[in-house]
Amino acid sequence: MHELAVTQYVFELVNKQAEKNNLSKVNSIHLLIGDQCDYVPEIIEEYLQVMSEGTPLDGVKVDATVKESKVVCKDCGAEFTRHEFKDVCLKCGSDNLKLNRCTDFIVERIEAE
């Protein structure tokens, strides 16, 4: 349910831009979502469908790309996604690793008429 607040933010941001640029219809919103956010794009889209009735966003589609967190080896500098490694660096075998959590949430672009 934490998608509701972020969806409200997206709706207000995009609706404001639609009004500012005299856009009659927003077709899609492209999001970049970090894997540590735990937002479900389908739920965001469902909430947007309800919020946007009668606005330029009515019927908008959400296209989301999930950006994975990275693991960096502090010894050799190798970098990989957190799903690629087990407990040690795949390059040098070190267990001196750091997880760089991806908590990004970005409205990358909108497509409109």
Short mmCIF file of C-alpha atoms in Angstrom, two decimals:
data_model
loop_
_atom_site.label_atom_id
_atom_site.label_comp_id
_atom_site.label_asym_id
_atom_site.label_seq_id
_atom_site.Cartn_x
_atom_site.Cartn_y
_atom_site.Cartn_z
CA MET A 1 0.00 0.00 0.00
CA HIS A 2 3.02 2.31 0.21
CA GLU A 3 2.60 2.79 -3.56
CA LEU A 4 -0.29 5.18 -2.88
CA ALA A 5 1.90 8.05 -1.66
CA VAL A 6 4.43 7.74 -4.48
CA THR A 7 1.62 7.44 -7.02
CA GLN A 8 0.08 10.65 -5.72
CA TYR A 9 3.46 12.33 -6.15
CA VAL A 10 3.80 11.03 -9.74
CA PHE A 11 0.24 12.06 -10.58
CA GLU A 12 0.71 15.60 -9.27
CA LEU A 13 4.10 16.01 -10.97
CA VAL A 14 2.96 14.75 -14.38
CA ASN A 15 -0.44 16.46 -14.25
CA LYS A 16 1.27 19.76 -13.44
CA GLN A 17 3.61 19.33 -16.42
CA ALA A 18 0.67 18.44 -18.67
CA GLU A 19 -1.14 21.63 -17.66
CA LYS A 20 1.99 23.77 -17.96
CA ASN A 21 2.68 22.49 -21.49
CA ASN A 22 -0.97 22.44 -22.64
CA LEU A 23 -0.92 18.68 -23.20
CA SER A 24 -4.31 17.17 -23.90
CA LYS A 25 -3.33 13.55 -23.30
CA VAL A 26 -0.53 11.78 -21.42
CA ASN A 27 -0.11 8.33 -22.96
CA SER A 28 2.63 6.85 -20.82
CA ILE A 29 4.92 7.53 -17.92
CA HIS A 30 8.39 5.95 -17.86
CA LEU A 31 9.78 5.25 -14.40
CA LEU A 32 13.14 4.05 -13.11
CA ILE A 33 12.65 2.18 -9.84
CA GLY A 34 15.46 0.88 -7.64
CA ASP A 35 15.06 -2.71 -6.52
CA GLN A 36 15.30 -1.63 -2.88
CA CYS A 37 12.17 0.56 -3.16
CA ASP A 38 9.81 -2.42 -3.26
CA TYR A 39 7.31 -0.51 -5.42
CA VAL A 40 5.16 -2.63 -7.72
CA PRO A 41 4.70 -0.87 -11.08
CA GLU A 42 1.35 -2.56 -11.72
CA ILE A 43 -0.05 -1.18 -8.46
CA ILE A 44 1.21 2.31 -9.32
CA GLU A 45 -0.54 2.02 -12.68
CA GLU A 46 -3.79 0.85 -11.04
CA TYR A 47 -3.76 3.78 -8.61
CA LEU A 48 -3.02 6.18 -11.48
CA GLN A 49 -6.03 4.83 -13.39
CA VAL A 50 -8.31 5.79 -10.50
CA MET A 51 -6.66 9.15 -9.77
CA SER A 52 -6.53 10.28 -13.37
CA GLU A 53 -10.15 9.94 -14.45
CA GLY A 54 -11.20 13.11 -16.24
CA THR A 55 -7.64 14.49 -16.45
CA PRO A 56 -5.03 14.45 -19.25
CA LEU A 57 -3.63 11.29 -17.58
CA ASP A 58 -6.87 9.33 -18.02
CA GLY A 59 -5.87 5.85 -19.30
CA VAL A 60 -2.13 6.44 -18.83
CA LYS A 61 0.21 3.44 -19.05
CA VAL A 62 3.22 2.97 -16.78
CA ASP A 63 6.46 1.63 -18.21
CA ALA A 64 8.90 0.84 -15.40
CA THR A 65 12.50 -0.27 -15.47
CA VAL A 66 13.85 -1.81 -12.28
CA LYS A 67 17.45 -0.88 -11.51
CA GLU A 68 19.32 -3.51 -9.52
CA SER A 69 21.52 -2.80 -6.53
CA LYS A 70 25.24 -3.40 -7.04
CA VAL A 71 27.83 -5.26 -5.00
CA VAL A 72 31.37 -3.90 -5.10
CA CYS A 73 34.46 -5.79 -3.99
CA LYS A 74 36.52 -3.53 -1.75
CA ASP A 75 39.68 -5.47 -2.62
CA CYS A 76 39.69 -5.68 -6.43
CA GLY A 77 36.94 -3.21 -7.36
CA ALA A 78 34.84 -5.74 -9.28
CA GLU A 79 31.18 -4.80 -9.49
CA PHE A 80 28.16 -7.00 -10.09
CA THR A 81 24.46 -7.13 -9.33
CA ARG A 82 23.47 -8.48 -5.97
CA HIS A 83 21.86 -11.49 -7.66
CA GLU A 84 25.08 -12.51 -9.43
CA PHE A 85 27.22 -13.21 -6.37
CA LYS A 86 27.01 -15.66 -3.51
CA ASP A 87 29.15 -14.71 -0.49
CA VAL A 88 32.43 -13.83 -2.15
CA CYS A 89 33.70 -11.76 -5.07
CA LEU A 90 33.33 -13.60 -8.36
CA LYS A 91 36.64 -12.17 -9.59
CA CYS A 92 39.07 -12.50 -6.66
CA GLY A 93 37.22 -14.58 -4.05
CA SER A 94 37.33 -11.87 -1.36
CA ASP A 95 34.52 -11.58 1.14
CA ASN A 96 35.25 -7.84 1.62
CA LEU A 97 32.13 -6.69 -0.21
CA LYS A 98 29.90 -3.63 -0.06
CA LEU A 99 26.26 -3.54 -1.15
CA ASN A 100 25.28 -0.28 -2.85
CA ARG A 101 21.52 -0.32 -2.46
CA CYS A 102 19.52 1.20 -5.30
CA THR A 103 16.68 3.25 -3.86
CA ASP A 104 16.17 5.47 -6.91
CA PHE A 105 12.67 6.46 -7.96
CA ILE A 106 12.76 8.64 -11.04
CA VAL A 107 10.15 9.82 -13.51
CA GLU A 108 12.39 9.49 -16.56
CA ARG A 109 9.98 10.81 -19.18
CA ILE A 110 6.40 11.09 -20.24
CA GLU A 111 4.88 10.54 -23.67
CA ALA A 112 2.03 12.86 -24.49
CA GLU A 113 0.04 14.56 -27.22
#
